[in-house]
Coordinates of C-alpha atoms (C1' of nucleotides) in Angstrom, one line a residue:
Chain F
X1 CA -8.8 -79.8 -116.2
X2 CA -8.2 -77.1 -118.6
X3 CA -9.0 -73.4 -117.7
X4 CA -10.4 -72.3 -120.9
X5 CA -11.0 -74.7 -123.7
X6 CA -9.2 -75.4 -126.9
X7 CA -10.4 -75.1 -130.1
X8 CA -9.0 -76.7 -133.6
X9 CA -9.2 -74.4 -136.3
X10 CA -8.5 -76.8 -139.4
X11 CA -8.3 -74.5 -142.7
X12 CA -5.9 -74.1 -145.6
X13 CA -6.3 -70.8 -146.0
X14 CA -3.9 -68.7 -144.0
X15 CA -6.2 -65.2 -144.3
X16 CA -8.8 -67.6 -142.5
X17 CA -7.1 -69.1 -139.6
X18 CA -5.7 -65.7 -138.3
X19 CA -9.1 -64.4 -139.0
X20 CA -10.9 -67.1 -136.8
X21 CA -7.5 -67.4 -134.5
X22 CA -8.2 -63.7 -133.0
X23 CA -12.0 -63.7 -133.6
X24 CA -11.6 -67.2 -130.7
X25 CA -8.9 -65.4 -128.7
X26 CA -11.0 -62.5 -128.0
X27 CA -13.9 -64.7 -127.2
X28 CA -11.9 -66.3 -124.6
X29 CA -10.8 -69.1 -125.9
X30 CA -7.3 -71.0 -126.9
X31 CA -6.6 -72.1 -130.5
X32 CA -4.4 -74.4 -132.0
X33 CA -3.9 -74.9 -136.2
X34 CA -4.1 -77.6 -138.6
X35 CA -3.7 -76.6 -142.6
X36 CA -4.2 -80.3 -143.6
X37 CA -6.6 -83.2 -142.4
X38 CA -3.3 -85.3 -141.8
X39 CA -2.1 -82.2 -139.7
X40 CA -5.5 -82.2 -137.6
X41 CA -5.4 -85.7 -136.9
X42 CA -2.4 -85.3 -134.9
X43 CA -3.3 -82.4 -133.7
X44 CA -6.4 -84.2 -131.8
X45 CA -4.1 -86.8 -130.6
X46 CA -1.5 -84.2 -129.2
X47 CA -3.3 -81.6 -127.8
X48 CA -6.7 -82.9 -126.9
X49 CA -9.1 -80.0 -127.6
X50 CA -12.0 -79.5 -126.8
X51 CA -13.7 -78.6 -130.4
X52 CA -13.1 -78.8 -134.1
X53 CA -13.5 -76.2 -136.9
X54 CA -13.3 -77.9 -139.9
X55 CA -12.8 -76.3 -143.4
X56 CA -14.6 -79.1 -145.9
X57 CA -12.1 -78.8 -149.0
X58 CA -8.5 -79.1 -147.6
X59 CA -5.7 -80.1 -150.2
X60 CA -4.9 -83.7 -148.9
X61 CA -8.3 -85.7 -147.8
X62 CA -12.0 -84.4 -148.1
X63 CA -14.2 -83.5 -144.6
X64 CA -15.4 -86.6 -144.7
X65 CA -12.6 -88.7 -144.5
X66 CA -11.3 -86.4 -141.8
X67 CA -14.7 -87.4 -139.9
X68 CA -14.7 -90.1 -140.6
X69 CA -11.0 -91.4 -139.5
X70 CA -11.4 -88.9 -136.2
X71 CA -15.0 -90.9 -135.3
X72 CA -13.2 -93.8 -135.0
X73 CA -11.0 -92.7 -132.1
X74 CA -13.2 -90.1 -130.2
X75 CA -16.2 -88.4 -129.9
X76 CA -15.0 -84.8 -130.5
X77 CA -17.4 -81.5 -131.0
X78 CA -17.0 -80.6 -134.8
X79 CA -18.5 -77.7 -136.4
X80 CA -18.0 -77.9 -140.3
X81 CA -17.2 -75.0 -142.6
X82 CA -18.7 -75.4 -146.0
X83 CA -19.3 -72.7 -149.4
X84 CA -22.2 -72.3 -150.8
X85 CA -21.7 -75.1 -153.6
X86 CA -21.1 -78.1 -151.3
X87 CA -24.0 -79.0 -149.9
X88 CA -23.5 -82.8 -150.6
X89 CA -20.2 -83.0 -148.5
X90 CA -21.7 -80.8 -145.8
X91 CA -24.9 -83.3 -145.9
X92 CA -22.3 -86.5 -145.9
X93 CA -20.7 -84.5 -142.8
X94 CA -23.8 -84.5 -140.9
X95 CA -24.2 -87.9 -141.9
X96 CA -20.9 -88.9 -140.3
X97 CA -21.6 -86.9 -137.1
X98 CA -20.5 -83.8 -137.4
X99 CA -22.1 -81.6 -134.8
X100 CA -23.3 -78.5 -136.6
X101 CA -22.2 -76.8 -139.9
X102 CA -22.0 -72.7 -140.7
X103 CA -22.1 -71.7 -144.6
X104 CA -19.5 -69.5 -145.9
X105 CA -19.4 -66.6 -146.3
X106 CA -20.0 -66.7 -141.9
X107 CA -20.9 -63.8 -139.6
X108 CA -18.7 -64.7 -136.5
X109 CA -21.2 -63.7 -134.0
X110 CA -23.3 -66.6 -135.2
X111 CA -19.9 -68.9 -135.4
X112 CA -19.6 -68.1 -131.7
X113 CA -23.2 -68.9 -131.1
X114 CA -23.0 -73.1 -132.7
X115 CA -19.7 -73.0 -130.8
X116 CA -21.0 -72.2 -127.3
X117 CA -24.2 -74.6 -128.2
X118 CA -21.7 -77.3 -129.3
X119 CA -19.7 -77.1 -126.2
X120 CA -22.3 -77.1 -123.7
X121 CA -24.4 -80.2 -123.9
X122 CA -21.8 -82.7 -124.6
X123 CA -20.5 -83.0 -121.2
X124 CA -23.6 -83.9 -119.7
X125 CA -24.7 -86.4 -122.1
X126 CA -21.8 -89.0 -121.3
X127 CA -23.3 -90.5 -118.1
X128 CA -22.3 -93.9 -117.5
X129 CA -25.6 -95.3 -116.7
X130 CA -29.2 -95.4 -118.4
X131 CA -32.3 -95.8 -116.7
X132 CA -35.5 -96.0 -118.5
X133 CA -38.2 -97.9 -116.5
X134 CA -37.7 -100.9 -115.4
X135 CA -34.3 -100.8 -117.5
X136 CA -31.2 -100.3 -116.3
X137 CA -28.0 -99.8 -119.3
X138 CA -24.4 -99.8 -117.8
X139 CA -22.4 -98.7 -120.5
X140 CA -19.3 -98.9 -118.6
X141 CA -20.1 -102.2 -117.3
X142 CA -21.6 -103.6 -121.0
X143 CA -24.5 -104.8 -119.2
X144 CA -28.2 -104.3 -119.3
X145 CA -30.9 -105.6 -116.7
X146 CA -34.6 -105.2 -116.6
X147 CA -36.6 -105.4 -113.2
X148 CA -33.2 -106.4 -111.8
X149 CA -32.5 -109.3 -113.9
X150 CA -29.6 -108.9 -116.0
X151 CA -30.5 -109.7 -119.8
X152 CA -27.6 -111.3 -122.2
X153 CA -26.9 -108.9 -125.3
X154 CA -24.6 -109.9 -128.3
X155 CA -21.7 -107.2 -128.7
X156 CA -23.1 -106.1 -131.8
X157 CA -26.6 -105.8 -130.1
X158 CA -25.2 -103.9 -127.1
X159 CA -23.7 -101.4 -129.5
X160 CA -26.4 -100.9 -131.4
X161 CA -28.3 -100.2 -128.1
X162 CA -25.7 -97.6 -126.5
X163 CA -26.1 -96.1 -129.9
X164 CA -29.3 -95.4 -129.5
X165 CA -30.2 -94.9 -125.7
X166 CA -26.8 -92.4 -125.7
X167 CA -28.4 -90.2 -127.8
X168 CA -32.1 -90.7 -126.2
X169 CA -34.7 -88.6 -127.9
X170 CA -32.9 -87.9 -130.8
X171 CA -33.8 -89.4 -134.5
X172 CA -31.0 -91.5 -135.4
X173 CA -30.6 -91.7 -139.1
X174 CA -30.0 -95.3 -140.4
X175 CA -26.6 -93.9 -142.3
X176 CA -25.3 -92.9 -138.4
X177 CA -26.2 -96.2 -136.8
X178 CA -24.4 -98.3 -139.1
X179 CA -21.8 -95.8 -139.1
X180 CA -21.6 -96.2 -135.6
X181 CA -22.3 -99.6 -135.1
X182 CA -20.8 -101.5 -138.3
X183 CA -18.3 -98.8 -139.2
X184 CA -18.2 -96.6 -142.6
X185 CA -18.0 -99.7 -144.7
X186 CA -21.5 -100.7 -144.0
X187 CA -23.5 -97.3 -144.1
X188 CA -26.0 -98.5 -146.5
X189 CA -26.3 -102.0 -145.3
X190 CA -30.0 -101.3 -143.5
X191 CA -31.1 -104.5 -143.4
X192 CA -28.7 -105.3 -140.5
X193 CA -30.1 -102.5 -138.6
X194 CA -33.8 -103.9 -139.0
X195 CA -32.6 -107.8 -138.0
X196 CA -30.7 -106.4 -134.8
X197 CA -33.5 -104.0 -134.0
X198 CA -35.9 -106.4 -134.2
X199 CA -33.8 -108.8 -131.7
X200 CA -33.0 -106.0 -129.4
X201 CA -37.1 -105.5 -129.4
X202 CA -37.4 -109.2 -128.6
X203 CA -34.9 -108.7 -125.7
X204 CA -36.5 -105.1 -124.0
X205 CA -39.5 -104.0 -125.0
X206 CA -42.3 -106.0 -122.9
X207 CA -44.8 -106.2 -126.5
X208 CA -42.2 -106.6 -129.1
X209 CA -44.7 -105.8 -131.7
X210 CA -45.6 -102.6 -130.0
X211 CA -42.6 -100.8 -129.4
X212 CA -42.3 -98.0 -126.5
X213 CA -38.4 -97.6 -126.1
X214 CA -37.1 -98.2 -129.7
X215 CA -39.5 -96.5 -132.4
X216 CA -39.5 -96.2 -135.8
X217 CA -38.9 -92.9 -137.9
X218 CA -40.4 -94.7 -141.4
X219 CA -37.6 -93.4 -144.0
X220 CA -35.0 -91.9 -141.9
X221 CA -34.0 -94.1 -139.0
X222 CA -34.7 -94.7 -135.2
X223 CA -35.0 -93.4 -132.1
X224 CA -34.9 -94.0 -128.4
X225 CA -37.9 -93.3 -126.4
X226 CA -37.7 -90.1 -124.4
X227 CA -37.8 -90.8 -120.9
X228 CA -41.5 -90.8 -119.3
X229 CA -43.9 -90.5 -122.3
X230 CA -47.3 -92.4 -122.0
X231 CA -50.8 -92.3 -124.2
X232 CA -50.4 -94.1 -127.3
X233 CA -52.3 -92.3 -130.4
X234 CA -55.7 -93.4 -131.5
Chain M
X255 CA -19.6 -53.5 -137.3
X256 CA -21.3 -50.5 -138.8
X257 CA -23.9 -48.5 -137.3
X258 CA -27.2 -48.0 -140.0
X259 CA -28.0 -50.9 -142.2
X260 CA -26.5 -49.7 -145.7
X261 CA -29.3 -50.3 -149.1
X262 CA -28.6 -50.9 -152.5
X263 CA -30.4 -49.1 -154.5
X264 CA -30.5 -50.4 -158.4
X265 CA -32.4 -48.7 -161.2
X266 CA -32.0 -46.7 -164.2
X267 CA -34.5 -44.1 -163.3
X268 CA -32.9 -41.3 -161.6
X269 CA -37.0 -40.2 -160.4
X270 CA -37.0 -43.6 -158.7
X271 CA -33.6 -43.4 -157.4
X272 CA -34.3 -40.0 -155.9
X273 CA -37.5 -41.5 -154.3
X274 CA -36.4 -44.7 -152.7
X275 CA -33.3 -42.7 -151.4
X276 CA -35.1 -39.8 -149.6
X277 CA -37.7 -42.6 -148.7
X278 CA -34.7 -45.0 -147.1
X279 CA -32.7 -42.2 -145.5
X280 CA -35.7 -40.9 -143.5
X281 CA -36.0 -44.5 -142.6
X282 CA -33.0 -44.8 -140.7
X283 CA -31.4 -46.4 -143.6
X284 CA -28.0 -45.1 -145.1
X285 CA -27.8 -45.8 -148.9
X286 CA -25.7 -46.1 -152.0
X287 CA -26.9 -46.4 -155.5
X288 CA -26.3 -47.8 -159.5
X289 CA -27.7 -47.7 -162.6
X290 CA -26.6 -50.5 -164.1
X291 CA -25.8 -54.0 -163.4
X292 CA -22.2 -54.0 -163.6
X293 CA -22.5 -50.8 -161.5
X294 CA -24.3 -52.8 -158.9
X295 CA -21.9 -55.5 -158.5
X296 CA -18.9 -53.1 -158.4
X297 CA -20.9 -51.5 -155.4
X298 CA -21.3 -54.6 -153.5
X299 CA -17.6 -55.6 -153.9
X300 CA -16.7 -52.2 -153.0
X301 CA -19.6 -51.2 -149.8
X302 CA -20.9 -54.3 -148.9
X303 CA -23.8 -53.1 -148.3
X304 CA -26.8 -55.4 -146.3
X305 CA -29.2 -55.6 -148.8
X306 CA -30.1 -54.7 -152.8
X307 CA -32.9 -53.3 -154.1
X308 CA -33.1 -54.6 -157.8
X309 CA -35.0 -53.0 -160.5
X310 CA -35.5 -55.5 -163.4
X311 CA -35.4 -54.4 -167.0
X312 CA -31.8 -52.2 -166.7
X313 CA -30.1 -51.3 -169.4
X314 CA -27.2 -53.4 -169.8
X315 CA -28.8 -56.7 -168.0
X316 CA -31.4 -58.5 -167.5
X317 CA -32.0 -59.1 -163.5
X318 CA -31.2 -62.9 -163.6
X319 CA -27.8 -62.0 -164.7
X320 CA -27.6 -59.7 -162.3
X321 CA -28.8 -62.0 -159.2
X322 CA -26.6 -65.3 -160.9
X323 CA -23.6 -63.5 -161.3
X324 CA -24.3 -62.1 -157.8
X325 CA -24.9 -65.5 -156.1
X326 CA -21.3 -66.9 -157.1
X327 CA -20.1 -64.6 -154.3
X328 CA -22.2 -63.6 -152.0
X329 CA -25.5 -64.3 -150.4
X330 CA -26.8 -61.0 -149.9
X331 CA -30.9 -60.2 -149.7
X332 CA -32.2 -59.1 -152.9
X333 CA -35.6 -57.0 -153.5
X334 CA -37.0 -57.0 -157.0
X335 CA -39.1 -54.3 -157.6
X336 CA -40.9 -55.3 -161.1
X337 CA -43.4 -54.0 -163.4
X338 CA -46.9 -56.1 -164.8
X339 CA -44.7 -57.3 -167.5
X340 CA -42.2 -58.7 -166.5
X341 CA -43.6 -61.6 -164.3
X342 CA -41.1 -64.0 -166.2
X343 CA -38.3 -62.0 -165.2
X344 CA -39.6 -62.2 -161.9
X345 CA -40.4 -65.2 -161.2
X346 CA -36.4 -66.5 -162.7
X347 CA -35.0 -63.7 -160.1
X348 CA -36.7 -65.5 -157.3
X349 CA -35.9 -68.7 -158.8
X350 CA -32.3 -67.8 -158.8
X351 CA -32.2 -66.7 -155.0
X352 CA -34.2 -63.2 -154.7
X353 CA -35.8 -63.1 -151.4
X354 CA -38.7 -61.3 -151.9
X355 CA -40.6 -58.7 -154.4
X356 CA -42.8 -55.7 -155.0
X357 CA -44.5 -55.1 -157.7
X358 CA -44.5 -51.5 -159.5
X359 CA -46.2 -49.0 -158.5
X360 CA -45.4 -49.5 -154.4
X361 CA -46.4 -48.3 -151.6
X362 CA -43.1 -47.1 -149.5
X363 CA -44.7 -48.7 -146.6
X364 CA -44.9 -51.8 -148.2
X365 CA -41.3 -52.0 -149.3
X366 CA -39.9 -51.1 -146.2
X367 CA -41.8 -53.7 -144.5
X368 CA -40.4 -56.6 -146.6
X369 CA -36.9 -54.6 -146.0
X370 CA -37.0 -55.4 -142.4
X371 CA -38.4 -58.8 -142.9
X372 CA -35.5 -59.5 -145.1
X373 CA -33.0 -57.8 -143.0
X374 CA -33.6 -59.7 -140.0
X375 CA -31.1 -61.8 -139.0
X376 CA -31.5 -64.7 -141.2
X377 CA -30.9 -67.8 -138.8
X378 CA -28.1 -69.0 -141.6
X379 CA -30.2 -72.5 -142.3
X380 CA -30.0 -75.8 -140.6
X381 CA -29.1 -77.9 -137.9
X382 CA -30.0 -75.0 -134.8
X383 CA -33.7 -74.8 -133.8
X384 CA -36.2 -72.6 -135.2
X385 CA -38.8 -72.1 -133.0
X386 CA -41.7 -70.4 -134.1
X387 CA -44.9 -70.0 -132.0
X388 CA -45.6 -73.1 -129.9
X389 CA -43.9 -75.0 -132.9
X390 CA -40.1 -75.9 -132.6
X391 CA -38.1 -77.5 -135.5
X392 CA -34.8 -79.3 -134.9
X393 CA -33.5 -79.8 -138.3
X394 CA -30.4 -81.3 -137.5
X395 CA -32.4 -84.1 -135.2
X396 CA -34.9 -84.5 -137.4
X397 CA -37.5 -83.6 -135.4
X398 CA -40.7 -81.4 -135.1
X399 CA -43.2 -80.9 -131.9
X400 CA -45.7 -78.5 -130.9
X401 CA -46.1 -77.5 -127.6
X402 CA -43.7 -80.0 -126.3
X403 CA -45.7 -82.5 -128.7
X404 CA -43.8 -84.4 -130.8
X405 CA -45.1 -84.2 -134.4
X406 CA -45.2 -87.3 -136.8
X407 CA -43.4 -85.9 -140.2
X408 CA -42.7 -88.3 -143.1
X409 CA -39.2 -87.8 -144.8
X410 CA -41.0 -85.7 -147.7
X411 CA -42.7 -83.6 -145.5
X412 CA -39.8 -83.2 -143.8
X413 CA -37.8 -82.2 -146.7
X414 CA -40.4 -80.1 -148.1
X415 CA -40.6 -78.0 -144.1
X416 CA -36.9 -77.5 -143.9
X417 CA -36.8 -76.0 -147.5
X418 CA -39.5 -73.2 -146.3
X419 CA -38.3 -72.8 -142.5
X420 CA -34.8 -72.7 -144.2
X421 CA -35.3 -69.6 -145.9
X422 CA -38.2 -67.7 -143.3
X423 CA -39.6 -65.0 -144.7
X424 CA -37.9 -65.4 -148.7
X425 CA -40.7 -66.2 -151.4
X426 CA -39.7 -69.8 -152.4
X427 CA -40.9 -70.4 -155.9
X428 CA -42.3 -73.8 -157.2
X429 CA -39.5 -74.7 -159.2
X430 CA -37.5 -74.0 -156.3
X431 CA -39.0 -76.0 -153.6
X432 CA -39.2 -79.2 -156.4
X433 CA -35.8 -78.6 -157.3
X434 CA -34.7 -78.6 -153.5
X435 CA -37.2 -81.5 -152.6
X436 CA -37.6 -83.7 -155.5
X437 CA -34.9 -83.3 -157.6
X438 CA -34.0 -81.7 -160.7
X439 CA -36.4 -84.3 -162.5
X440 CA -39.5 -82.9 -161.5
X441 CA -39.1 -79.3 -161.1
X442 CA -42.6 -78.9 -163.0
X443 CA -44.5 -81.2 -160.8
X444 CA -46.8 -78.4 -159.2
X445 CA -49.4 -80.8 -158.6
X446 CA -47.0 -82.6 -155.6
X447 CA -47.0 -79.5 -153.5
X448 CA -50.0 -78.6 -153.4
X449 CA -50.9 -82.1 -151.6
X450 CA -47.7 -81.7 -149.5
X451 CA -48.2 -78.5 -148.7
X452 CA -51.7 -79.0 -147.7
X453 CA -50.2 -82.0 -145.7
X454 CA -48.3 -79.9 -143.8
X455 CA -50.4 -77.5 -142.8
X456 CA -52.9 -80.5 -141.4
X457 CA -50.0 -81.0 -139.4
X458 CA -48.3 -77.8 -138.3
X459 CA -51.1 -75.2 -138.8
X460 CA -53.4 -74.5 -135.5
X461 CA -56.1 -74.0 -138.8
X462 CA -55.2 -75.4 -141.3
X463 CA -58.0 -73.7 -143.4
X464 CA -56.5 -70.0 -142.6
X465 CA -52.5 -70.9 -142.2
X466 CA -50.6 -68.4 -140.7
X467 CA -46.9 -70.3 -141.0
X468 CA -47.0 -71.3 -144.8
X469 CA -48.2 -68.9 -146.7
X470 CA -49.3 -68.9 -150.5
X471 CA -48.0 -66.6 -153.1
X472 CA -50.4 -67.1 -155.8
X473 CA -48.4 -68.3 -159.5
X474 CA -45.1 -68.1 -157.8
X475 CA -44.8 -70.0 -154.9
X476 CA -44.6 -70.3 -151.0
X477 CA -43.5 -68.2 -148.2
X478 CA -42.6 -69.2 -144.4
X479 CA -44.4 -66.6 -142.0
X480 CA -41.2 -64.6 -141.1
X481 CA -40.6 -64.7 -136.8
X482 CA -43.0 -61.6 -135.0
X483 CA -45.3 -60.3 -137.6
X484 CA -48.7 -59.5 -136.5
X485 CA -51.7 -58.6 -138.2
X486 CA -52.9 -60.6 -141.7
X487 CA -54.3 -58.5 -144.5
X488 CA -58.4 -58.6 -145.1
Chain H
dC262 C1' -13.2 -132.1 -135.0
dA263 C1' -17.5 -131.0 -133.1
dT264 C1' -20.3 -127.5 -130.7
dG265 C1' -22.5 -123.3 -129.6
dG266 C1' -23.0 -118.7 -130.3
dT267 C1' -22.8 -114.7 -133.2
dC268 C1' -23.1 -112.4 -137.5
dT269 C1' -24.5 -112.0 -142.3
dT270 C1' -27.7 -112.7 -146.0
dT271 C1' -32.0 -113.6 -148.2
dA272 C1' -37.0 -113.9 -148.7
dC273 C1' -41.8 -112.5 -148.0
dG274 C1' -46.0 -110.6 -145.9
dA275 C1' -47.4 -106.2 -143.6
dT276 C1' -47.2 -101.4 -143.2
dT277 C1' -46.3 -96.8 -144.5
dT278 C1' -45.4 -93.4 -147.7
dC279 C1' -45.6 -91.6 -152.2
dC280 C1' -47.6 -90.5 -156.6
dT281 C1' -51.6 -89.6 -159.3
dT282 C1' -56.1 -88.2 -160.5
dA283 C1' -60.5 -86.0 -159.9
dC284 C1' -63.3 -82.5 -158.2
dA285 C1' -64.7 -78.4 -155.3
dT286 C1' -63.4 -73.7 -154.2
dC287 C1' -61.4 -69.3 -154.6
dC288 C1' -59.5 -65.4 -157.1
dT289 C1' -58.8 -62.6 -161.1
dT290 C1' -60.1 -61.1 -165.5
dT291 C1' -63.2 -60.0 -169.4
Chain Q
dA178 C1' -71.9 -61.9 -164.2
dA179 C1' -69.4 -65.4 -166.4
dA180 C1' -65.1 -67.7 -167.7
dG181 C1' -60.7 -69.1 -166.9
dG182 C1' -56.8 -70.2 -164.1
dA183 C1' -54.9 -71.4 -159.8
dT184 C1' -55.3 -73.5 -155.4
dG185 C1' -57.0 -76.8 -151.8
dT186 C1' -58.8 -81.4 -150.5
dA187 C1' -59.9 -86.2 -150.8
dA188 C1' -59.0 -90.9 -152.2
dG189 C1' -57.2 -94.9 -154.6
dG190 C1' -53.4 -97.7 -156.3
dA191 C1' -48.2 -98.0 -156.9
dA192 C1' -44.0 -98.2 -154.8
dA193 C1' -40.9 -98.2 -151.2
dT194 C1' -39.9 -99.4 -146.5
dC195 C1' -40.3 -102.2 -142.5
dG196 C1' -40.6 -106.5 -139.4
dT197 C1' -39.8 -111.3 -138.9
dA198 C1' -38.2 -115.8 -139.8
dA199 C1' -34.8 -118.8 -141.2
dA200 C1' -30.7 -120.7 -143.4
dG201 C1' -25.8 -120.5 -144.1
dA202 C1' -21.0 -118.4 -142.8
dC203 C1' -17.8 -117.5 -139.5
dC204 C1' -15.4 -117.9 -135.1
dA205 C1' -13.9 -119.3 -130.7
dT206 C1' -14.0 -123.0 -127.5
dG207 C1' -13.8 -127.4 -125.7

DNA sequence: CATGGTCTTTACGATTTCCTTACATCCTTT
DNA sequence: AAAGGATGTAAGGAAATCGTAAAGACCATG
């Protein structure tokens, strides 16, 4: 493995990169640059880092295409950089899964501070297997038991499902499911998400119409039960 | 970075000026000055200082051109000190972005307590946690508990908690809160914060009839308690 | 070509949230 | 002390969202 992690500064504006290039260097870590979301594609695929700063507003593609076309290859840290007037795109970043955001103008101490917080968890998060009660989830394996008795899951069920026990505890929004499940051409298409929720109930939960792993947020999305958690409210 | 926070002192009386700078200086605070509006935006281009104390009714301009032609670069705390009769004026500077006010004649020890709140390191927004008390708020997750409780939030209310724990410790104005919440279209509908504030403070406050996180600012607005402040007024 | 499984799409009753109004209470002003 | 304005609560109906069932489309397989 690498001795000190990589970082992608993606920004057009020259003053910037050097400004964040030594501002990284003398935190300790290594940079690599990207003036153009074609260029930081490549980048990724080259040199592997470790995290991405992301300029929104780059001269070729928009933040979110960047996101969008680097989601569907790898699960890569990125920390968005956005003005004052672009709330939308930073919003439709989140939206895509980008990690965190800091508004410009930035103080660097704080940049350091979403970068460390960025870096840290990831790792842990990518175990292979899921346990959850009776459940076991093999992610690796595409298979799901419960009590020991494997359970059949269609692909797009099974997706759906890491989706949502990978990030365990977490809302999910409905725009990042389908995102993640059905792919950017279907991010408003919530219906799906209510027909495969409802057959991944039937399949796991042990009272379908009282759900304890998959729970509704009304308005927002889903999310997957927190490991022990009992007492249901009055 | 530089040693002593540096003030901004704007207003056309040289009596006030010579006040609030003694005032600031024997505070710990180092401090530069202007009498006019294009004066005071020349000094923040040129000393950058960390926070402006605004006089409304100058000379040349009226403070909302002073705090909008401000905003298009910077996001630097603002303090508007304003007489009885100019509560329009006020209430536009905090609409457009003013953190906080005093009204004239002040107590010194008043001002400089809203000058530290507003000088505390303003957690830049979003998607990191505020934690506040037992309560901690995940924006980016979507997410609110109390003391490890999980709290039930509907989108609105939602909406409506990250506008106020957004800005912690600004005064948020109606209009601004609508605007942020319900859209442009119904930046006059008082009537819907009151029941969503009240909401939320079923919810967040320990009681709810004596809150001590959302605070009211009678005819303007809002307030989120800033971080450690102890001690509520009789 | 038929079959079985999966995915997409639609419809409708149930639930939750949102909007709206009315009224009691508090504070400031005259 | 009374009046006026602003705020806080409660409650009902309107609107949006959700869960479920079911029918047709699509695809691979035999």
């Amino acid at each position: 493995m690498r001795e000190r992690r990589l970082i992608l500064v993606v920004d057009d504006e020259p003053q910037i990169q050097r400004f964040l290039g030594h501002a990284l260097v003398a935190a300790g870590y290594d940079t690599c640059l990207a003036a153009t979301g074609i260029e930081a594609l490549a980048q990724v695929a080259a040199q592997e880092p470790d995290l991405m700063i992301l300029d929104l507003g780059l001269p070729d593609m928009n933040g979110k295409e960047v996101i969008e076309r680097l989601r569907l290859r790898s699960d890569l840290p990125v920390i968005v950089l956005s003005a004052h007037d672009q709330e939308m795109e930073k919003i439709m970043a989140l939206d895509l899964g980008a990690d965190d955001f800091v508004a410009k103008p930035f103080g660097i101490g704080e940049l350091l501070a979403r970068l460390r917080a960025s870096l840290r968890p990831r790792r842990a998060a990518r175990a292979e297997q899921i346990r959850q009660g009776g459940l076991v989830i093999d992610l690796a394996a595409h298979q799901v038991s419960r009590d020991g008795e494997p359970l059949r899951l269609t692909p797009k069920e099974f997706d759906l499902l890491a989706a949502l026990a990978g990030n365990a505890g977490r809302v999910m929004t409905h725009h990042r499911l389908l995102q993640l499940v059905w792919g950017p051409a279907h991010v408003d298409d919530v219906p799906y998400l209510r027909v495969f929720i409802g057959q991944l109930r039937q399949k796991l939960e042990r009272d379908p119409a009282r759900p304890e792993l998959i729970l509704t947020e009304p308005g927002i999305g889903y999310r997957w039960a927190p490991a022990a958690e009992g007492g249901q409210p009055p």
